[in-house]
Amino acid sequence: MSNVRKKGSALALLPLAVFLVLFIGSGIVTGDFYKMPTLVAFIISTSVAFLFNRKENFNTKMEVFCKGGGNKDIILMLIIFLFAGAFSGVAKATGGADSVVNLGLSILPANLLVTGLFIIGCFISISMGTSVGTIAAIGPIGVAIASKTGIPVALILGAVVGGAMFGDNLSMISDTTIAATRTQGCEMRDKFKVNFLIVLPAAIITIILLTVMTRGYVSVSNETYNFELVKVLPYLFVLIGAILGANVFFLLGGGVIFAGVVGIATGTLDIFGVITAISEGMSGMFELCMISVVVGGMVELIKFNGGIDFVLNFIESRIKSKKGAELGIAALVSVVDLCTANNTIAIVMAGPLAKDIADEYKVDPRKCASILDIFSSVWQGIIPYGAQLLTAAGLAAISPFEIIRYLFYPALMFVCGILAIGLGLPKVKSIKNKAEKTA
C-alpha cells in the first residue's frame, strides 16, 4: 500500500453513523434491537452515501457501488453462503442435527453434565456452523437438566452459549469464518490453525471452571437420548474434510449430496424432500447475501468519498507498530459488532478496512482474519441484545443479564485474543500452510 494517502473526509463516514442511529435508536425506542431490519437500515445508509461527492454524477457513483457490491470476493462469499445453507438445510431435514445433539448427550458422564454441555456445544457448533442453532438445539436440554439437578439455569445456559460461540468462531462453514477469510484473502484451514491456537487456552480454562463450579451437584438425569450414527456422518465428513483442506465448494457440495443420500437411504426424505431442504437452506441465506452486497457497495462508496482514507489516517496517527495495528483491527470490529449485534455483518463491514491496515503494517492475513473473527464473536456472545443471549434467555424465561456473569468462554476468549496480540502469538511463520489469496 502506498505511503502517500489522501487526507480523506470524516463526513464520508456519515452513512455508518446513520446506520448506527437507525439500528441502535430503533432498539432503544422499541426495546427490540432487531425491530429495524438490518437490510433496510443499510439501504437507507447507502442512500446517504450517494449524497456526497457532488462533483461526480449519479451514474459514476452507481458504478462505484456496483464495483464494491460485485467484488469477486463478495460474490464468492455469497456462493459459499448458499452452499453452506444448502448443506445445513439438508442435514437438518434428515434429522442429523438431533442425532448430533443426542449422540453427545448420551456419552456425558453424569457428574460432568454442564462441562459436557459446553464440550458438546463446541462440537455441535463447529459442525453446524451456527451459534444460534446450537443454542436452540441444546438449550432446552440444559433447562431440563437445571430443573433436575438444582444447578442454576443461568450457569448452564452460559456454558451452552460459550460452546456455541466456540464453533461460531472456528467452524469452516460458519458465516464469520467465510467472511473473515474472504475479506483477508487467506485459506480457511490456515485461519483455523491460527485461530484455534489462540482460543484453545480459553476453552481449556472454561472446562476447568465449569467442572469446579458444578462438582457439588448430583445428577438425577437418567433420560435416554436416541440417535442414528449414520445421520451424524455428513457433519463429520464436512468437519474432517475442511480440516484436511478440501476445496470448500467440493466439500459443501459433497456434504449436500452425502446428507441427501443419508436422508433417502433412511427413509427420512425422498428426492423432492432433499430438493426442498436445499431450497429452504439457501433461502435462509438470502438476506445475508443481500446485506453483504449492499455493505460491499456502501463501503466502496465511503472509500470513494474519502471516508476510508480518513479512518486510516486517524488510526495510523495512533498506531506505531504491528501490534498497534492488530489492536486497532480488534477495536474496529468490536465497535462495529457492539453497534450491529451481528458478528458476520461486523466482519463484512470492518474486513476491507482491516485488510488495508494489515497490508500497511504487514499483519499476516491468517492472524488478521482470526482477530476479526475472535473479537466479533467475543462481543456477539456477551451483548444482551444479541440473538445468542436473547435466544438462550428466552428458553428459560430469564433476563439475558442473568447469563452474562456466567459467560466464561467469551470473556476468556477476549483475554486470549489480547494476549495473542501483546505477545505476538501464535508464531504464524511456523505453520506450514502459507496464507494465500484465493481466486
XYZ file of C-alpha atoms in Angstrom:
439
model
C 0.000 0.000 0.000
C 1.350 3.426 -0.851
C 2.715 5.532 1.982
C 1.151 8.612 0.394
C -2.519 8.744 1.201
C -5.167 11.411 0.742
C -6.348 13.155 3.893
C -9.884 11.932 3.359
C -13.153 13.232 4.782
C -14.784 12.469 8.101
C -18.183 13.381 6.630
C -17.862 10.470 4.214
C -18.371 8.210 7.248
C -21.818 9.676 7.881
C -23.587 6.659 6.268
C -22.167 4.474 9.053
C -23.412 6.925 11.662
C -26.847 6.912 10.023
C -26.910 3.125 10.175
C -25.977 3.115 13.856
C -28.624 5.715 14.683
C -31.280 3.761 12.807
C -30.297 0.387 14.242
C -29.496 1.316 17.827
C -32.061 4.122 18.006
C -34.908 1.854 16.969
C -33.723 -0.726 19.502
C -33.696 1.792 22.347
C -37.083 3.234 21.401
C -38.845 -0.102 20.870
C -36.862 -2.250 23.285
C -36.163 -4.679 20.437
C -32.764 -4.344 18.759
C -33.963 -6.473 15.851
C -37.018 -4.316 15.179
C -35.245 -2.410 12.419
C -34.425 -4.829 9.564
C -30.680 -4.752 9.003
C -31.018 -4.711 5.213
C -33.387 -1.729 5.264
C -31.079 0.190 7.596
C -28.130 -0.431 5.260
C -30.097 0.615 2.171
C -31.063 3.908 3.831
C -27.460 4.429 4.914
C -26.204 3.679 1.417
C -28.601 6.285 0.023
C -26.871 8.842 2.244
C -23.504 7.847 0.734
C -24.828 8.819 -2.688
C -25.351 12.424 -1.481
C -21.634 13.084 -1.085
C -19.003 13.975 -3.689
C -21.312 16.158 -5.762
C -18.663 16.745 -8.406
C -19.313 13.178 -9.536
C -22.572 12.315 -11.288
C -25.034 9.683 -10.094
C -24.072 7.134 -12.759
C -20.436 7.264 -11.681
C -21.420 6.672 -8.060
C -23.660 3.793 -9.079
C -20.743 2.208 -10.936
C -18.644 2.552 -7.782
C -21.416 0.936 -5.733
C -21.725 -1.962 -8.175
C -17.963 -2.406 -8.205
C -17.964 -2.817 -4.429
C -21.062 -4.993 -4.248
C -19.897 -7.116 -7.158
C -16.348 -7.559 -5.920
C -15.137 -11.081 -6.711
C -14.552 -11.831 -3.024
C -18.106 -10.738 -2.200
C -19.573 -12.905 -4.956
C -17.521 -15.951 -3.957
C -18.580 -15.388 -0.361
C -22.233 -15.349 -1.414
C -21.865 -18.641 -3.261
C -20.241 -20.208 -0.213
C -23.094 -18.889 1.946
C -25.587 -20.591 -0.374
C -23.678 -23.884 -0.327
C -23.431 -23.740 3.480
C -27.161 -23.028 3.693
C -27.950 -25.943 1.400
C -25.856 -28.343 3.479
C -27.324 -27.168 6.780
C -30.846 -27.411 5.364
C -30.496 -30.985 4.098
C -28.548 -32.248 7.112
C -31.126 -30.777 9.486
C -34.062 -32.134 7.467
C -32.641 -35.658 7.677
C -32.553 -35.419 11.469
C -28.800 -35.008 11.563
C -28.905 -32.062 13.960
C -30.941 -34.017 16.504
C -28.643 -37.027 16.181
C -25.540 -34.880 16.739
C -27.099 -33.426 19.889
C -28.291 -36.750 21.261
C -25.018 -38.540 20.456
C -23.128 -36.038 22.527
C -25.553 -36.106 25.412
C -25.628 -39.900 25.514
C -21.896 -40.121 26.285
C -21.749 -37.451 29.012
C -20.547 -38.585 32.448
C -23.310 -37.940 34.991
C -21.160 -35.672 37.172
C -19.967 -33.575 34.254
C -23.262 -32.534 32.689
C -22.544 -28.796 32.469
C -18.949 -29.294 31.347
C -20.218 -31.870 28.895
C -22.856 -29.486 27.550
C -20.104 -26.952 26.873
C -17.983 -29.553 25.067
C -20.935 -30.870 23.093
C -21.905 -27.306 22.272
C -18.388 -26.819 20.883
C -18.700 -29.946 18.742
C -22.198 -29.159 17.504
C -21.470 -25.526 16.675
C -18.210 -26.308 14.902
C -20.050 -28.973 12.899
C -23.162 -26.925 12.143
C -21.509 -23.517 11.854
C -24.266 -21.698 13.749
C -24.282 -20.447 17.316
C -27.992 -19.619 17.472
C -28.863 -23.041 16.027
C -26.674 -24.714 18.634
C -28.276 -22.769 21.477
C -31.748 -23.570 20.180
C -30.806 -27.256 19.865
C -29.296 -27.957 23.291
C -30.584 -25.017 25.320
C -33.905 -26.743 26.173
C -31.965 -29.788 27.374
C -29.866 -27.512 29.560
C -33.001 -26.022 31.076
C -34.295 -29.535 31.808
C -31.008 -30.503 33.461
C -31.211 -27.401 35.655
C -34.655 -28.405 36.879
C -33.446 -31.928 37.740
C -30.125 -31.051 39.368
C -30.603 -27.663 41.004
C -27.725 -26.187 39.018
C -28.503 -22.510 38.259
C -30.116 -22.349 34.839
C -28.151 -19.193 34.037
C -24.885 -21.098 34.625
C -25.954 -23.915 32.328
C -27.079 -21.512 29.613
C -23.788 -19.621 29.994
C -21.981 -22.876 29.239
C -24.262 -23.509 26.247
C -23.658 -20.023 24.843
C -19.910 -20.421 25.364
C -19.842 -23.710 23.475
C -21.945 -22.187 20.714
C -19.547 -19.257 20.293
C -16.564 -21.635 20.160
C -17.860 -23.176 16.941
C -19.277 -19.922 15.588
C -15.727 -18.601 15.710
C -13.949 -21.695 14.362
C -16.343 -23.660 12.151
C -15.359 -23.992 8.500
C -18.971 -23.444 7.458
C -19.639 -20.525 9.815
C -20.623 -17.239 8.175
C -17.948 -15.467 10.199
C -15.140 -17.774 9.093
C -16.190 -17.430 5.474
C -16.414 -13.638 5.718
C -13.127 -13.270 7.619
C -11.090 -15.432 5.257
C -12.617 -13.981 2.085
C -12.059 -10.365 3.149
C -8.453 -11.073 4.178
C -7.555 -13.361 1.283
C -6.416 -16.452 3.167
C -7.289 -20.126 3.265
C -9.906 -21.241 5.796
C -7.741 -24.115 7.027
C -4.846 -21.717 7.695
C -7.061 -19.289 9.591
C -8.455 -22.225 11.580
C -4.981 -23.263 12.752
C -4.022 -19.768 13.910
C -7.447 -19.079 15.446
C -7.535 -22.448 17.238
C -4.134 -21.916 18.865
C -5.301 -18.539 20.195
C -8.608 -19.705 21.726
C -7.628 -23.209 22.895
C -6.440 -21.964 26.331
C -9.797 -20.202 26.793
C -11.684 -23.451 26.125
C -9.469 -25.447 28.492
C -9.817 -22.915 31.325
C -13.588 -22.790 30.765
C -13.792 -26.578 31.108
C -11.860 -26.406 34.380
C -14.027 -23.581 35.752
C -17.297 -25.329 34.878
C -16.097 -28.621 36.373
C -15.056 -26.969 39.632
C -18.219 -24.895 39.942
C -20.594 -27.829 39.420
C -18.727 -30.641 41.207
C -21.035 -30.454 44.213
C -24.228 -31.055 42.280
C -25.690 -34.545 41.960
C -27.242 -35.616 38.681
C -30.593 -37.327 38.668
C -30.930 -37.252 34.927
C -31.385 -40.767 33.550
C -33.031 -39.813 30.286
C -32.104 -41.874 27.232
C -31.216 -39.948 24.081
C -31.807 -41.703 20.795
C -29.613 -41.047 17.779
C -28.697 -42.579 14.444
C -24.949 -42.566 13.859
C -25.381 -42.606 10.096
C -27.067 -39.199 10.290
C -24.038 -37.750 12.062
C -21.686 -38.792 9.249
C -22.373 -35.812 6.914
C -21.296 -33.409 9.674
C -18.146 -35.446 10.295
C -17.490 -35.520 6.552
C -17.578 -31.713 6.341
C -15.622 -31.193 9.553
C -12.818 -33.640 8.729
C -12.685 -32.625 5.067
C -12.386 -28.953 5.972
C -9.560 -29.603 8.429
C -7.759 -31.624 5.738
C -8.014 -28.638 3.404
C -10.592 -29.815 0.872
C -11.902 -27.203 -1.545
C -14.864 -25.529 0.148
C -17.150 -25.826 -2.890
C -16.445 -29.525 -3.402
C -16.637 -30.076 0.359
C -20.013 -28.427 0.898
C -21.377 -29.787 -2.378
C -20.274 -33.261 -1.352
C -21.796 -32.691 2.071
C -25.148 -31.825 0.490
C -25.070 -34.995 -1.631
C -23.940 -37.124 1.316
C -26.682 -35.763 3.590
C -29.254 -36.209 0.821
C -28.241 -39.835 0.260
C -28.448 -40.476 4.020
C -31.901 -38.929 4.132
C -33.179 -41.041 1.243
C -31.496 -44.238 2.482
C -33.016 -43.882 5.940
C -36.433 -43.038 4.554
C -36.431 -39.605 6.180
C -36.644 -37.784 2.855
C -37.435 -38.541 -0.747
C -35.698 -36.849 -3.666
C -38.156 -33.940 -3.655
C -37.744 -33.596 0.088
C -33.990 -33.205 -0.438
C -34.571 -30.571 -3.125
C -36.986 -28.697 -0.865
C -34.486 -28.803 2.008
C -31.770 -27.414 -0.274
C -34.065 -24.601 -1.348
C -35.110 -23.758 2.192
C -31.500 -23.836 3.396
C -30.404 -21.458 0.645
C -33.416 -19.219 1.294
C -32.235 -18.786 4.853
C -29.068 -17.174 3.466
C -30.763 -14.756 1.052
C -30.949 -11.793 3.435
C -27.314 -12.231 4.490
C -26.302 -12.360 0.822
C -28.170 -9.145 0.033
C -26.745 -7.423 3.101
C -23.230 -8.440 2.005
C -23.779 -6.932 -1.455
C -25.207 -3.686 -0.093
C -22.481 -3.376 2.562
C -19.796 -4.031 -0.063
C -21.241 -1.280 -2.260
C -21.655 1.152 0.634
C -18.088 0.620 1.849
C -16.813 1.189 -1.688
C -18.776 4.474 -1.853
C -17.399 5.529 1.523
C -13.918 4.736 0.253
C -14.606 6.650 -2.979
C -15.774 9.668 -0.954
C -12.651 9.668 1.239
C -14.015 8.030 4.375
C -11.600 5.100 4.386
C -8.608 7.388 3.911
C -9.768 9.474 6.875
C -10.096 6.414 9.133
C -6.759 5.020 8.008
C -5.045 8.328 8.723
C -6.806 8.565 12.092
C -5.764 5.054 13.073
C -2.295 5.411 11.568
C -1.623 8.505 13.679
C -2.186 6.365 16.762
C -0.554 3.143 15.565
C 3.177 2.949 15.873
C 3.722 -0.757 15.447
C 2.399 -4.018 14.086
C 0.887 -4.808 17.496
C -0.822 -1.435 17.456
C -2.322 -2.290 14.069
C -3.649 -5.602 15.400
C -5.177 -3.838 18.404
C -6.711 -1.271 16.052
C -8.305 -4.036 13.960
C -9.626 -5.704 17.119
C -11.114 -2.420 18.332
C -12.632 -1.685 14.930
C -14.537 -4.968 14.579
C -15.525 -4.861 18.268
C -17.156 -1.454 17.946
C -18.998 -2.456 14.780
C -20.325 -5.644 16.394
C -21.450 -3.783 19.507
C -23.409 -1.464 17.254
C -24.861 -4.025 14.815
C -25.325 -7.050 17.116
C -24.287 -9.261 14.206
C -20.748 -10.630 14.069
C -20.961 -11.628 10.416
C -22.054 -8.156 9.362
C -19.368 -6.665 11.622
C -16.690 -8.642 9.770
C -18.141 -7.795 6.358
C -18.107 -4.090 7.291
C -14.721 -3.994 9.036
C -12.994 -6.521 6.765
C -11.975 -4.244 3.869
C -10.598 -1.591 6.217
C -8.835 -4.239 8.305
C -7.257 -5.560 5.103
C -5.846 -2.118 4.304
C -4.447 -1.748 7.813
C -2.999 -5.278 7.723
C -1.293 -4.607 4.391
C 0.108 -1.321 5.689
C 1.625 -2.853 8.826
C 2.476 -6.325 7.495
C -0.045 -8.200 9.634
C -0.313 -11.809 8.486
C -3.698 -12.392 6.758
C -4.294 -15.501 8.884
C -3.755 -13.513 12.075
C -5.905 -10.633 10.824
C -8.777 -12.978 9.885
C -8.502 -14.632 13.301
C -8.593 -11.272 15.104
C -11.691 -10.218 13.170
C -13.485 -13.474 13.951
C -12.386 -13.725 17.579
C -13.272 -10.220 18.711
C -16.567 -10.082 16.832
C -17.507 -13.439 18.405
C -16.474 -12.219 21.862
C -18.941 -9.351 21.873
C -21.628 -11.235 19.973
C -21.621 -13.809 22.750
C -21.844 -11.181 25.505
C -24.162 -8.370 24.399
C -27.615 -8.794 25.996
C -29.374 -7.616 22.831
C -27.701 -10.145 20.533
C -29.568 -13.110 19.077
C -27.466 -15.578 21.081
C -28.318 -14.319 24.575
C -31.874 -13.429 23.626
C -32.400 -16.997 22.395
C -30.828 -18.548 25.495
C -32.706 -16.298 27.904
C -35.986 -16.901 26.104
C -35.655 -20.659 26.582
C -35.619 -20.255 30.363
C -37.772 -17.108 30.597
C -34.987 -15.198 32.371
C -33.194 -11.928 31.666
C -30.133 -12.044 29.371
C -28.288 -10.084 32.062
C -28.564 -13.075 34.414
C -26.493 -15.146 31.991
C -23.735 -12.596 31.389
C -21.806 -13.306 34.602
C -21.512 -16.968 33.587
C -20.139 -16.297 30.097
C -16.677 -17.583 30.926
C -15.635 -18.621 27.444
C -16.347 -15.324 25.621
C -14.567 -13.403 28.393
C -11.557 -15.731 28.301
C -11.541 -15.595 24.511
C -11.171 -11.818 24.807
C -8.256 -12.222 27.230
C -6.551 -14.770 24.969
C -7.046 -12.505 21.962
C -5.408 -9.572 23.733
C -2.527 -11.757 24.961
C -2.013 -13.156 21.442
C -1.633 -9.615 20.138
C 0.548 -8.403 23.006
C 2.850 -11.433 22.958
C 2.892 -11.846 19.182
C 1.341 -15.305 19.340
C 0.986 -17.701 17.697
C 4.179 -17.659 15.649
C 2.393 -17.937 12.323
C 5.616 -18.390 10.357
C 5.998 -21.810 11.976
C 2.772 -23.020 10.387
C 3.372 -24.936 7.184
C 0.390 -23.757 5.164
C 1.098 -20.245 3.949
C -1.738 -17.771 3.675
C -2.588 -17.050 0.094
C -5.211 -15.124 -1.734
C -7.937 -17.252 -3.209
C -9.231 -16.506 -6.636
